[in-house]
CSV table of C-alpha atoms and ligand atoms in Angstrom, one decimal:
chain,number,residue,atom,x,y,z
A,857,MET,CA,27.6,1.5,20.9
A,858,LYS,CA,28.7,0.8,17.4
A,859,LYS,CA,26.8,-1.1,14.7
A,860,ILE,CA,27.5,-2.3,11.3
A,861,VAL,CA,24.9,-2.9,8.8
A,862,LYS,CA,26.4,-5.5,6.6
A,863,ASN,CA,26.0,-7.2,3.2
A,864,GLY,CA,23.1,-5.0,2.0
A,865,ILE,CA,22.7,-3.2,-1.5
A,866,ILE,CA,22.5,0.6,-0.5
A,867,VAL,CA,20.2,2.4,-2.7
A,868,THR,CA,20.2,6.3,-2.5
A,869,ALA,CA,18.2,8.7,-4.8
A,870,SER,CA,21.3,8.6,-7.3
A,871,ASP,CA,23.3,5.4,-6.6
A,872,THR,CA,22.9,1.7,-6.0
A,873,PHE,CA,25.9,-0.1,-4.6
A,874,GLU,CA,27.2,-3.0,-2.2
A,875,ALA,CA,28.6,-1.5,1.0
A,876,ASP,CA,28.5,-1.8,4.8
A,877,ILE,CA,27.5,1.1,7.0
A,878,LEU,CA,29.3,1.8,10.3
A,879,ILE,CA,27.1,3.6,12.7
A,880,GLU,CA,28.7,5.3,15.8
A,881,GLY,CA,25.9,6.6,18.2
A,882,GLU,CA,23.1,8.1,16.3
A,883,GLN,CA,25.0,8.8,13.1
A,884,ILE,CA,26.5,7.1,10.0
A,885,SER,CA,30.3,7.3,10.5
A,886,THR,CA,31.6,5.4,7.5
A,887,ILE,CA,30.4,3.6,4.5
A,888,GLY,CA,32.7,1.0,2.9
A,889,LYS,CA,33.8,-2.7,2.9
A,890,GLY,CA,35.9,-4.8,5.0
A,891,PHE,CA,35.3,-3.2,8.5
A,892,LEU,CA,37.0,-5.1,11.3
A,893,PRO,CA,34.3,-4.7,14.1
A,894,SER,CA,35.7,-3.7,17.4
A,895,GLU,CA,34.6,-5.8,20.5
A,896,GLY,CA,30.7,-5.1,21.3
A,897,THR,CA,30.1,-3.9,17.7
A,898,GLU,CA,26.5,-5.2,16.8
A,899,ILE,CA,26.2,-6.6,13.4
A,900,ILE,CA,22.9,-6.3,11.5
A,901,ASP,CA,23.0,-8.5,8.5
A,902,ALA,CA,21.0,-7.1,5.3
A,903,ASP,CA,21.9,-9.9,3.1
A,904,GLY,CA,19.4,-10.3,0.2
A,905,CYS,CA,18.0,-6.8,1.1
A,906,TYR,CA,18.2,-3.1,-0.1
A,907,VAL,CA,19.2,-0.6,2.4
A,908,PHE,CA,17.2,2.7,1.9
A,909,PRO,CA,17.5,6.0,3.7
A,910,GLY,CA,14.5,6.1,6.1
A,911,GLY,CA,11.5,7.6,4.5
A,912,VAL,CA,10.4,11.3,4.9
A,913,ASP,CA,6.6,11.8,4.9
A,914,PRO,CA,6.1,15.5,4.2
A,915,HIS,CA,2.3,15.5,4.7
A,916,THR,CA,0.5,14.1,7.8
A,917,HIS,CA,-2.3,15.1,10.1
A,918,LEU,CA,-2.1,13.5,13.5
A,919,ASP,CA,-4.3,14.2,16.4
A,920,MET,CA,-5.9,16.7,14.2
A,921,PRO,CA,-9.4,18.3,14.8
A,922,PHE,CA,-11.4,18.1,11.6
A,923,GLY,CA,-15.0,17.8,10.4
A,924,GLY,CA,-16.3,17.7,13.9
A,925,THR,CA,-14.2,15.1,15.1
A,926,VAL,CA,-10.4,14.4,15.7
A,927,THR,CA,-8.2,12.1,13.5
A,928,LYS,CA,-8.1,8.6,14.9
A,929,ASP,CA,-4.4,8.3,14.9
A,930,ASP,CA,-2.3,10.5,17.0
A,931,PHE,CA,1.5,10.9,17.6
A,932,VAL,CA,1.9,7.8,19.3
A,933,SER,CA,0.0,5.4,16.9
A,934,GLY,CA,0.8,7.5,13.8
A,935,THR,CA,4.5,7.7,14.2
A,936,THR,CA,4.6,4.0,15.2
A,937,ALA,CA,2.8,3.0,12.1
A,938,ALA,CA,4.9,5.1,10.0
A,939,ALA,CA,7.9,3.3,11.4
A,940,PHE,CA,6.5,-0.1,10.6
A,941,GLY,CA,6.3,1.2,7.1
A,942,GLY,CA,9.8,2.4,6.8
A,943,THR,CA,9.2,6.1,7.4
A,944,THR,CA,11.5,7.5,10.0
A,945,THR,CA,10.6,11.3,9.8
A,946,ILE,CA,7.2,13.1,9.3
A,947,VAL,CA,6.3,16.8,9.1
A,948,ASP,CA,2.7,17.2,10.3
A,949,PHE,CA,0.5,20.1,9.7
A,950,CYS,CA,0.0,22.7,12.7
A,951,LEU,CA,-3.4,24.3,12.5
A,952,THR,CA,-3.8,27.9,13.5
A,953,GLU,CA,-6.8,29.9,14.5
A,954,LYS,CA,-7.6,33.3,13.1
A,955,GLY,CA,-7.1,36.0,15.8
A,956,LYS,CA,-4.9,33.9,18.0
A,957,PRO,CA,-1.0,34.0,18.2
A,958,LEU,CA,0.7,31.6,15.9
A,959,LYS,CA,2.8,30.7,18.7
A,960,ASN,CA,-0.3,29.3,20.6
A,961,ALA,CA,-0.8,26.8,17.7
A,962,ILE,CA,2.8,25.7,17.8
A,963,ASN,CA,2.6,25.2,21.5
A,964,THR,CA,-0.6,23.2,21.0
A,965,TRP,CA,1.2,20.9,18.5
A,966,HIS,CA,4.3,20.6,20.7
A,967,ASN,CA,1.9,19.4,23.4
A,968,LYS,CA,0.3,16.8,21.3
A,969,SER,CA,3.7,15.4,20.0
A,970,GLU,CA,6.4,15.8,22.8
A,971,GLY,CA,7.4,12.6,24.3
A,972,LYS,CA,5.0,10.5,22.2
A,973,ALA,CA,6.7,10.1,18.8
A,974,ALA,CA,8.5,6.9,17.8
A,975,ILE,CA,10.4,8.9,15.0
A,976,ASP,CA,11.5,12.3,14.4
A,977,TYR,CA,9.1,14.9,13.3
A,978,SER,CA,8.7,18.7,12.5
A,979,PHE,CA,5.6,20.9,11.7
A,980,HIS,CA,4.3,23.0,8.9
A,981,LEU,CA,2.4,26.0,9.9
A,982,MET,CA,-1.1,26.8,8.5
A,983,ILE,CA,-1.5,30.5,7.5
A,984,GLY,CA,-5.4,31.3,7.5
A,985,GLU,CA,-5.0,35.0,7.5
A,986,ILE,CA,-2.3,37.8,7.1
A,987,ASN,CA,-2.4,40.9,9.5
A,988,GLU,CA,0.0,43.1,11.4
A,989,ASP,CA,0.3,40.5,14.1
A,990,VAL,CA,0.8,37.6,11.7
A,991,LEU,CA,3.4,39.4,9.8
A,992,ALA,CA,5.2,40.4,13.2
A,993,GLU,CA,5.2,36.6,14.4
A,994,LEU,CA,6.3,35.0,11.1
A,995,PRO,CA,10.1,35.6,11.3
A,996,SER,CA,10.4,33.9,14.9
A,997,MET,CA,8.6,30.9,13.3
A,998,ILE,CA,11.6,30.4,11.1
A,999,GLU,CA,14.4,31.7,13.2
A,1000,ALA,CA,13.4,30.6,16.6
A,1001,GLU,CA,11.0,27.7,16.0
A,1002,GLY,CA,12.5,26.3,13.0
A,1003,ILE,CA,9.4,25.9,11.1
A,1004,THR,CA,10.2,26.7,7.5
A,1005,SER,CA,7.2,25.8,5.6
A,1006,PHE,CA,3.7,27.6,5.5
A,1007,LYS,CA,0.5,26.0,4.2
A,1008,VAL,CA,-2.5,27.8,2.8
A,1009,PHE,CA,-5.8,26.2,2.1
A,1010,MET,CA,-7.6,27.4,-1.1
A,1011,ALA,CA,-10.5,25.1,-0.2
A,1012,TYR,CA,-12.7,24.1,2.8
A,1013,LYS,CA,-14.8,27.3,2.7
A,1014,ASN,CA,-15.7,28.9,6.0
A,1015,VAL,CA,-13.2,26.4,7.8
A,1016,PHE,CA,-9.7,26.7,6.7
A,1017,GLN,CA,-9.9,28.5,3.1
A,1018,ALA,CA,-7.8,31.6,2.7
A,1019,ASP,CA,-8.3,34.2,0.1
A,1020,ASP,CA,-6.0,35.0,-2.8
A,1021,ALA,CA,-4.6,38.1,-0.9
A,1022,THR,CA,-3.5,35.9,1.9
A,1023,LEU,CA,-2.0,33.4,-0.3
A,1024,PHE,CA,-0.1,36.3,-2.3
A,1025,GLN,CA,1.2,38.0,0.9
A,1026,THR,CA,2.2,34.7,2.3
A,1027,LEU,CA,4.3,33.9,-1.0
A,1028,ILE,CA,6.0,37.4,-0.6
A,1029,LYS,CA,6.8,37.0,3.1
A,1030,ALA,CA,7.9,33.3,2.6
A,1031,LYS,CA,10.4,34.7,-0.2
A,1032,GLU,CA,11.7,37.2,2.1
A,1033,LEU,CA,12.2,34.8,5.0
A,1034,GLY,CA,13.2,31.6,3.5
A,1035,ALA,CA,10.2,29.5,3.8
A,1036,LEU,CA,8.3,27.2,1.4
A,1037,VAL,CA,4.5,27.9,0.7
A,1038,MET,CA,2.4,24.8,0.4
A,1039,VAL,CA,-1.1,25.0,-1.0
A,1040,HIS,CA,-4.1,22.7,-1.0
A,1041,ALA,CA,-5.2,23.6,-4.4
A,1042,GLU,CA,-9.0,23.4,-5.1
A,1043,ASN,CA,-11.3,26.3,-5.8
A,1044,GLY,CA,-13.4,26.1,-2.5
A,1045,ASP,CA,-16.0,28.7,-3.8
A,1046,VAL,CA,-16.9,26.7,-6.8
A,1047,ILE,CA,-17.1,23.5,-4.6
A,1048,ASP,CA,-19.2,25.1,-2.1
A,1049,TYR,CA,-21.6,26.3,-4.8
A,1050,LEU,CA,-21.7,22.5,-6.3
A,1051,THR,CA,-22.1,20.8,-2.9
A,1052,LYS,CA,-25.0,23.1,-2.0
A,1053,GLU,CA,-26.8,22.4,-5.2
A,1054,ALA,CA,-26.1,18.6,-5.0
A,1055,LEU,CA,-27.8,18.6,-1.6
A,1056,ALA,CA,-30.8,20.7,-2.8
A,1057,ASN,CA,-31.2,18.0,-5.3
A,1058,GLY,CA,-31.0,15.1,-2.7
A,1059,GLN,CA,-27.7,13.9,-3.8
A,1060,THR,CA,-26.3,12.9,-0.3
A,1061,ASP,CA,-24.3,9.7,-1.1
A,1062,PRO,CA,-20.4,9.7,-0.7
A,1063,ILE,CA,-19.9,9.7,-4.6
A,1064,TYR,CA,-21.2,13.2,-4.7
A,1065,HIS,CA,-18.2,14.2,-2.7
A,1066,ALA,CA,-16.2,13.4,-5.8
A,1067,LEU,CA,-18.6,14.8,-8.3
A,1068,THR,CA,-18.9,18.1,-6.6
A,1069,ARG,CA,-15.0,18.6,-6.7
A,1070,PRO,CA,-14.3,18.2,-10.3
A,1071,VAL,CA,-10.9,18.2,-11.8
A,1072,GLU,CA,-11.3,21.7,-13.3
A,1073,ALA,CA,-11.8,23.0,-9.8
A,1074,GLU,CA,-8.3,21.5,-8.8
A,1075,GLY,CA,-6.7,22.6,-12.2
A,1076,GLU,CA,-8.0,26.2,-11.8
A,1077,ALA,CA,-6.6,26.6,-8.3
A,1078,THR,CA,-3.4,24.9,-9.1
A,1079,GLY,CA,-2.9,27.3,-12.1
A,1080,ARG,CA,-3.8,30.3,-9.8
A,1081,ALA,CA,-1.3,29.3,-7.2
A,1082,CYS,CA,1.3,28.9,-9.8
A,1083,GLN,CA,0.6,32.2,-11.3
A,1084,LEU,CA,0.6,34.2,-8.0
A,1085,THR,CA,3.9,32.3,-7.3
A,1086,SER,CA,5.5,33.6,-10.4
A,1087,LEU,CA,4.2,37.0,-9.7
A,1088,ALA,CA,5.6,37.0,-6.1
A,1089,GLY,CA,8.9,35.5,-7.4
A,1090,SER,CA,8.5,33.0,-4.6
A,1091,GLN,CA,8.5,29.2,-4.1
A,1092,LEU,CA,5.6,26.8,-4.0
A,1093,TYR,CA,4.7,23.2,-3.2
A,1094,VAL,CA,1.3,21.9,-4.4
A,1095,VAL,CA,0.2,19.1,-2.0
A,1096,HIS,CA,-1.8,16.0,-2.9
A,1097,VAL,CA,-2.0,16.5,-6.7
A,1098,SER,CA,-4.8,14.2,-8.0
A,1099,CYS,CA,-5.3,14.9,-11.6
A,1100,GLU,CA,-4.0,15.7,-15.0
A,1101,GLU,CA,-5.4,19.2,-15.0
A,1102,ALA,CA,-3.3,20.0,-11.9
A,1103,VAL,CA,-0.2,18.3,-13.3
A,1104,LYS,CA,-0.3,20.2,-16.6
A,1105,GLN,CA,-0.3,23.5,-14.4
A,1106,ILE,CA,2.7,22.5,-12.5
A,1107,GLU,CA,4.5,21.2,-15.5
A,1108,SER,CA,4.0,24.4,-17.5
A,1109,ALA,CA,5.0,26.7,-14.6
A,1110,ARG,CA,8.2,24.6,-14.2
A,1111,ARG,CA,8.9,24.6,-17.8
A,1112,ALA,CA,8.6,28.5,-17.6
A,1113,GLY,CA,11.3,28.6,-14.8
A,1114,ALA,CA,9.1,28.9,-11.7
A,1115,ASP,CA,10.4,27.4,-8.4
A,1116,ILE,CA,7.3,25.0,-8.1
A,1117,TRP,CA,7.1,21.5,-6.7
A,1118,GLY,CA,4.3,19.0,-6.6
A,1119,GLU,CA,3.4,16.0,-4.3
A,1120,THR,CA,1.0,13.1,-5.1
A,1121,CYS,CA,-0.2,10.5,-2.7
A,1122,PRO,CA,-0.5,6.6,-2.9
A,1123,GLN,CA,-4.4,6.8,-3.0
A,1124,TYR,CA,-4.4,8.7,-6.3
A,1125,LEU,CA,-1.9,6.3,-7.9
A,1126,ALA,CA,-3.7,3.1,-6.9
A,1127,LEU,CA,-7.3,3.7,-6.2
A,1128,ASP,CA,-9.9,5.4,-8.3
A,1129,GLN,CA,-13.3,7.2,-8.0
A,1130,ASP,CA,-15.5,3.9,-8.4
A,1131,GLU,CA,-14.4,3.1,-4.7
A,1132,LEU,CA,-16.8,5.9,-3.6
A,1133,ARG,CA,-19.8,4.0,-5.3
A,1134,LYS,CA,-19.4,1.0,-3.0
A,1135,PRO,CA,-22.8,0.0,-1.4
A,1136,ASP,CA,-23.7,0.4,2.4
A,1137,PHE,CA,-21.7,3.7,2.8
A,1138,GLU,CA,-18.5,1.9,2.4
A,1139,GLY,CA,-17.7,4.6,-0.2
A,1140,ALA,CA,-17.2,6.9,2.9
A,1141,LYS,CA,-13.8,5.2,3.4
A,1142,TYR,CA,-12.4,6.8,0.2
A,1143,VAL,CA,-13.4,10.4,0.8
A,1144,TRP,CA,-10.4,12.5,0.3
A,1145,SER,CA,-10.0,16.0,-0.9
A,1146,PRO,CA,-9.1,16.3,-3.8
A,1147,PRO,CA,-11.3,13.2,-4.3
A,1148,LEU,CA,-10.2,10.0,-6.0
A,1149,ARG,CA,-10.3,10.5,-9.8
A,1150,GLU,CA,-11.3,8.5,-12.8
A,1151,LYS,CA,-8.6,5.8,-13.4
A,1152,LYS,CA,-7.1,7.4,-16.5
A,1153,HIS,CA,-5.5,9.9,-14.2
A,1154,GLN,CA,-3.4,7.3,-12.6
A,1155,ASP,CA,-1.1,6.9,-15.8
A,1156,VAL,CA,-0.8,10.6,-15.9
A,1157,LEU,CA,0.5,10.8,-12.2
A,1158,TRP,CA,2.9,7.9,-12.6
A,1159,ASN,CA,4.3,9.4,-15.7
A,1160,ALA,CA,4.6,12.9,-13.8
A,1161,LEU,CA,6.6,10.9,-11.0
A,1162,ARG,CA,8.7,9.3,-13.6
A,1163,THR,CA,9.5,12.4,-15.6
A,1164,GLY,CA,10.0,14.6,-12.7
A,1165,ALA,CA,6.9,16.9,-13.1
A,1166,LEU,CA,5.9,15.7,-9.6
A,1167,GLN,CA,8.7,15.2,-7.1
A,1168,THR,CA,7.3,13.7,-3.8
A,1169,ILE,CA,4.9,11.3,-2.2
A,1170,GLY,CA,3.0,12.2,0.9
A,1171,SER,CA,0.7,10.0,2.8
A,1172,ASP,CA,-1.9,13.0,3.7
A,1173,GLN,CA,-2.4,10.6,6.7
A,1174,CYS,CA,-5.7,11.8,8.2
A,1175,SER,CA,-7.4,8.9,9.5
A,1176,PHE,CA,-11.2,8.5,10.7
A,1177,ASP,CA,-12.9,5.3,11.9
A,1178,PHE,CA,-15.5,3.9,9.5
A,1179,ILE,CA,-17.8,3.3,12.5
A,1180,GLY,CA,-18.3,6.5,14.6
A,1181,GLN,CA,-16.3,9.0,12.8
A,1182,LYS,CA,-17.0,8.6,8.8
A,1183,ASP,CA,-20.6,7.7,9.5
A,1184,LEU,CA,-21.1,11.3,10.7
A,1185,GLY,CA,-22.1,11.8,6.9
A,1186,LYS,CA,-24.3,9.0,6.6
A,1187,ASP,CA,-27.3,11.2,5.5
A,1188,ASP,CA,-24.9,14.0,3.9
A,1189,PHE,CA,-21.7,13.4,2.3
A,1190,THR,CA,-20.4,17.1,3.3
A,1191,LYS,CA,-20.4,15.7,6.8
A,1192,ILE,CA,-18.0,12.8,6.1
A,1193,PRO,CA,-14.6,13.6,7.7
A,1194,ASN,CA,-12.4,13.9,4.9
A,1195,GLY,CA,-9.2,12.0,4.7
A,1196,GLY,CA,-7.8,8.3,5.2
A,1197,PRO,CA,-5.1,6.2,6.6
A,1198,MET,CA,-1.9,6.2,4.6
A,1199,ILE,CA,1.1,6.7,6.9
A,1200,GLU,CA,1.9,3.1,7.3
A,1201,ASP,CA,1.5,1.8,3.6
A,1202,ARG,CA,2.8,4.9,1.7
A,1203,MET,CA,6.3,3.3,0.8
A,1204,SER,CA,4.9,-0.1,0.5
A,1205,ILE,CA,2.3,1.1,-2.3
A,1206,LEU,CA,4.9,3.1,-4.0
A,1207,TYR,CA,7.5,0.3,-4.1
A,1208,SER,CA,4.9,-2.5,-4.9
A,1209,GLU,CA,3.0,-0.5,-7.6
A,1210,GLY,CA,5.9,1.7,-8.8
A,1211,VAL,CA,9.3,-0.3,-8.7
A,1212,ALA,CA,8.0,-3.9,-8.9
A,1213,GLU,CA,5.6,-2.9,-11.8
A,1214,GLY,CA,8.4,-1.1,-13.5
A,1215,ARG,CA,6.9,2.3,-13.3
A,1216,ILE,CA,9.8,3.9,-11.5
A,1217,SER,CA,13.3,3.2,-10.8
A,1218,LEU,CA,14.7,2.1,-7.4
A,1219,ASN,CA,16.7,5.4,-7.2
A,1220,GLN,CA,13.6,7.4,-8.0
A,1221,PHE,CA,11.6,5.3,-5.3
A,1222,VAL,CA,14.1,6.7,-2.7
A,1223,ASP,CA,14.1,10.2,-4.1
A,1224,LEU,CA,10.2,10.3,-4.1
A,1225,THR,CA,9.6,8.8,-0.7
A,1226,SER,CA,12.7,10.4,1.2
A,1227,THR,CA,15.5,12.5,-0.1
A,1228,ARG,CA,13.5,15.1,-2.1
A,1229,ALA,CA,11.2,15.8,0.7
A,1230,ALA,CA,14.2,16.1,3.0
A,1231,LYS,CA,15.7,18.6,0.7
A,1232,LEU,CA,12.6,20.8,0.1
A,1233,PHE,CA,11.8,21.0,3.7
A,1234,GLY,CA,15.2,21.7,5.1
A,1235,LEU,CA,15.9,18.2,6.7
A,1236,TYR,CA,18.7,17.2,4.2
A,1237,PRO,CA,21.5,15.7,4.6
A,1238,LYS,CA,20.6,14.9,8.3
A,1239,LYS,CA,17.6,13.1,7.0
A,1240,GLY,CA,16.8,11.4,3.6
A,1241,SER,CA,20.5,10.6,3.2
A,1242,ILE,CA,23.0,7.6,3.5
A,1243,SER,CA,26.3,9.6,3.9
A,1244,ILE,CA,28.8,10.3,6.4
A,1245,GLY,CA,27.2,12.4,9.3
A,1246,ALA,CA,23.8,11.7,8.3
A,1247,ASP,CA,21.4,10.4,11.0
A,1248,ALA,CA,21.5,6.6,10.9
A,1249,ASP,CA,17.8,6.3,9.8
A,1250,LEU,CA,17.8,3.2,7.6
A,1251,VAL,CA,15.4,0.8,6.2
A,1252,ILE,CA,16.5,-2.8,5.4
A,1253,PHE,CA,14.0,-3.9,2.8
A,1254,ASP,CA,13.4,-7.4,1.5
A,1255,PRO,CA,12.2,-7.0,-2.2
A,1256,PHE,CA,11.4,-10.7,-2.7
A,1257,ALA,CA,9.0,-11.0,0.3
A,1258,GLU,CA,5.3,-10.3,0.0
A,1259,ARG,CA,2.6,-9.4,2.4
A,1260,VAL,CA,-1.1,-8.6,2.4
A,1261,ILE,CA,-2.3,-5.3,3.7
A,1262,SER,CA,-5.2,-5.6,6.3
A,1263,SER,CA,-6.7,-3.5,9.0
A,1264,GLU,CA,-6.4,-6.6,11.2
A,1265,THR,CA,-2.6,-6.4,11.1
A,1266,HIS,CA,-1.9,-2.8,10.5
A,1267,GLN,CA,-0.5,-0.7,13.3
A,1268,MET,CA,-2.8,2.5,12.8
A,1269,LYS,CA,-5.6,2.7,15.4
A,1270,VAL,CA,-8.1,3.4,12.7
A,1271,ASP,CA,-10.7,0.5,11.9
A,1272,TYR,CA,-10.3,0.0,8.1
A,1273,ASN,CA,-7.6,0.2,5.5
A,1274,ALA,CA,-8.3,1.6,2.1
A,1275,PHE,CA,-6.1,-1.2,0.6
A,1276,GLU,CA,-7.7,-4.1,2.4
A,1277,GLY,CA,-6.6,-7.5,1.0
A,1278,LYS,CA,-4.0,-6.0,-1.3
A,1279,GLN,CA,-1.0,-8.1,-2.1
A,1280,ILE,CA,2.2,-6.1,-1.7
A,1281,LYS,CA,5.7,-7.0,-3.0
A,1282,GLY,CA,8.5,-6.1,-0.8
A,1283,VAL,CA,8.6,-6.2,3.0
A,1284,VAL,CA,10.3,-4.0,5.5
A,1285,ARG,CA,12.7,-6.1,7.7
A,1286,THR,CA,14.4,-3.6,10.0
A,1287,VAL,CA,14.0,0.1,10.6
A,1288,LEU,CA,16.8,2.1,12.4
A,1289,SER,CA,16.0,5.6,13.7
A,1290,LYS,CA,19.2,7.5,14.7
A,1291,GLY,CA,21.1,4.2,15.0
A,1292,LYS,CA,18.6,2.4,17.2
A,1293,VAL,CA,16.7,-0.6,15.9
A,1294,ILE,CA,13.0,0.3,16.2
A,1295,ILE,CA,11.5,-2.3,14.0
A,1296,GLN,CA,12.7,-5.8,13.6
A,1297,ASP,CA,10.7,-8.4,11.6
A,1298,ASN,CA,7.4,-6.6,12.4
A,1299,VAL,CA,7.9,-6.3,16.0
A,1300,TYR,CA,8.4,-2.6,17.6
A,1301,LYS,CA,11.6,-2.3,19.5
A,1302,GLY,CA,11.4,1.4,20.1
A,1303,THR,CA,10.0,3.6,22.9
A,1304,GLU,CA,7.4,6.2,23.1
A,1305,GLY,CA,9.5,9.5,22.8
A,1306,ASP,CA,12.4,8.3,20.8
A,1307,GLY,CA,11.3,10.7,18.3
A,1308,VAL,CA,12.1,14.4,18.6
A,1309,PHE,CA,11.1,17.6,17.2
A,1310,ILE,CA,13.6,18.8,14.3
A,1311,LYS,CA,14.1,22.5,13.7
A,1312,ARG,CA,14.4,22.6,10.0
A,1313,ALA,CA,16.7,24.8,7.7
A,1314,LYS,CA,15.5,27.4,5.6
A,1315,TYR,CA,14.2,26.7,2.1
A,1316,GLY,CA,17.2,26.0,-0.2
A,1317,GLU,CA,19.6,25.4,2.9
A,1318,GLU,CA,21.0,22.4,4.4
A,1319,LEU,CA,20.5,20.8,7.8
A,1320,ARG,CA,23.7,19.1,9.1
A,1321,ASN,CA,24.5,17.4,12.5
A,1322,THR,CA,26.7,19.6,14.6
A,1323,ALA,CA,29.4,17.2,15.0
A,1324,LEU,CA,30.2,17.5,11.1
A,1325,GLU,CA,29.9,21.3,11.2
A,1326,ARG,CA,32.9,21.4,13.5
A,1327,VAL,CA,35.0,19.5,11.1
B,1977,URP,N1,-7.1,15.3,2.2
B,1977,URP,C1,-7.9,15.2,2.9
B,1977,URP,O1,-9.0,14.7,2.5
B,1977,URP,N2,-7.8,15.3,4.3
B,1977,URP,C2,-6.8,16.0,5.0
B,1977,URP,C3,-6.7,17.4,4.9
B,1977,URP,C4,-6.3,17.9,3.7
B,1977,URP,O2,-5.0,17.8,3.5
B,1977,URP,O3,-7.0,18.5,3.0
B,1978,ZN,ZN1,-5.5,19.1,1.7
B,1979,ZN,ZN1,-3.6,17.0,4.1
């Protein structure tokens, strides 16, 4: 079945132009003007709208056990919500357990996701330790499983935290195998000391989550990860950068020629630390790690996105209900499950606060929310691109319409939205995933299991649809 997306303004990471898109099956077959539709061709009118490549969210935690509970949104609700927001591919974090084969973890994540997702997905693999067994298994993660990014936590002491030797060896191995190493960069030991001290002083409210995770702890860990990357001659991606201290480290490492990339998230761009001071334990809704920062850091992050010091926007989707999950930490902020819902509004916040407010250009918006992540994580040009042979993952976006964010209307299962009541400029009209309309005017038209697991290319390599490879 053929489809033509007509009359829209196509926006890619580099260009903005008026053209129509011919879709044959799951892929874009031609981009141009004046197509004569053959009988049965479906016309999708994008008049007055932008046409973006579907969003690529490089940072999600769906159906993930954490903090004594499990994230509220799973691969059904999480990927459906992502689609409503214009995201058509996610890369989720697969947690591993020390002493157990990596393959077990991969199987667990396949069982959580197979047949459930609304959009295509892949996994990053957490590395918690390096030993003979892990080293022996890593090549098959790349070659057989198509998992070409490894994640090391420098925080969450006694839970996920790995030591510097583990990070360094992961960097060396990743360089050899063609993988990108990701870090959660906060100094977990310092945070552990500060949290124990706060609790001993009776400081149990949500705001102490932020006050015990200072910017210096993020800046130090980011700098350390950058130095270890340079020493290993490897490549690094710093997730959820929240503050000036971390941006400076990434910027200076990049200026020195290091292969280092940085991501920030909508929450750090548009919310600040005062949210954690809300009464009646409401502050718990805003507990992320790294924490929300003082407002002045928002300008630094926007500048970093505009100037290229940071290159991607992840949602860090990790949702927990306010009632029944966040309240595990009612008397002790260290027991509040860390994270929040963001998969659905990631692109909306970036468009409304970024493009509509004149902070970033339209093309930068596409690069930040889609194309760059696709390139870094071995999905491009199958994903993140409007080009011949790419998957027909498209978002038809009305820049003049407005909407209000609310947990009453959002698609995520979680019982609150961190942006409750926020007026947003720009509305997703239609979303196509692999040529199929899955969202039309806020109605889900897809089917559970439309989304499949994507084996990704190695770091620095491209992923093309096989039909094009044959040409
Ligand atoms: N960020 C956060 O608070 N929760 C999700 C887990 C992580 O990314 O550290
Ligand atoms: Zn993290
Ligand atoms: Zn995360």
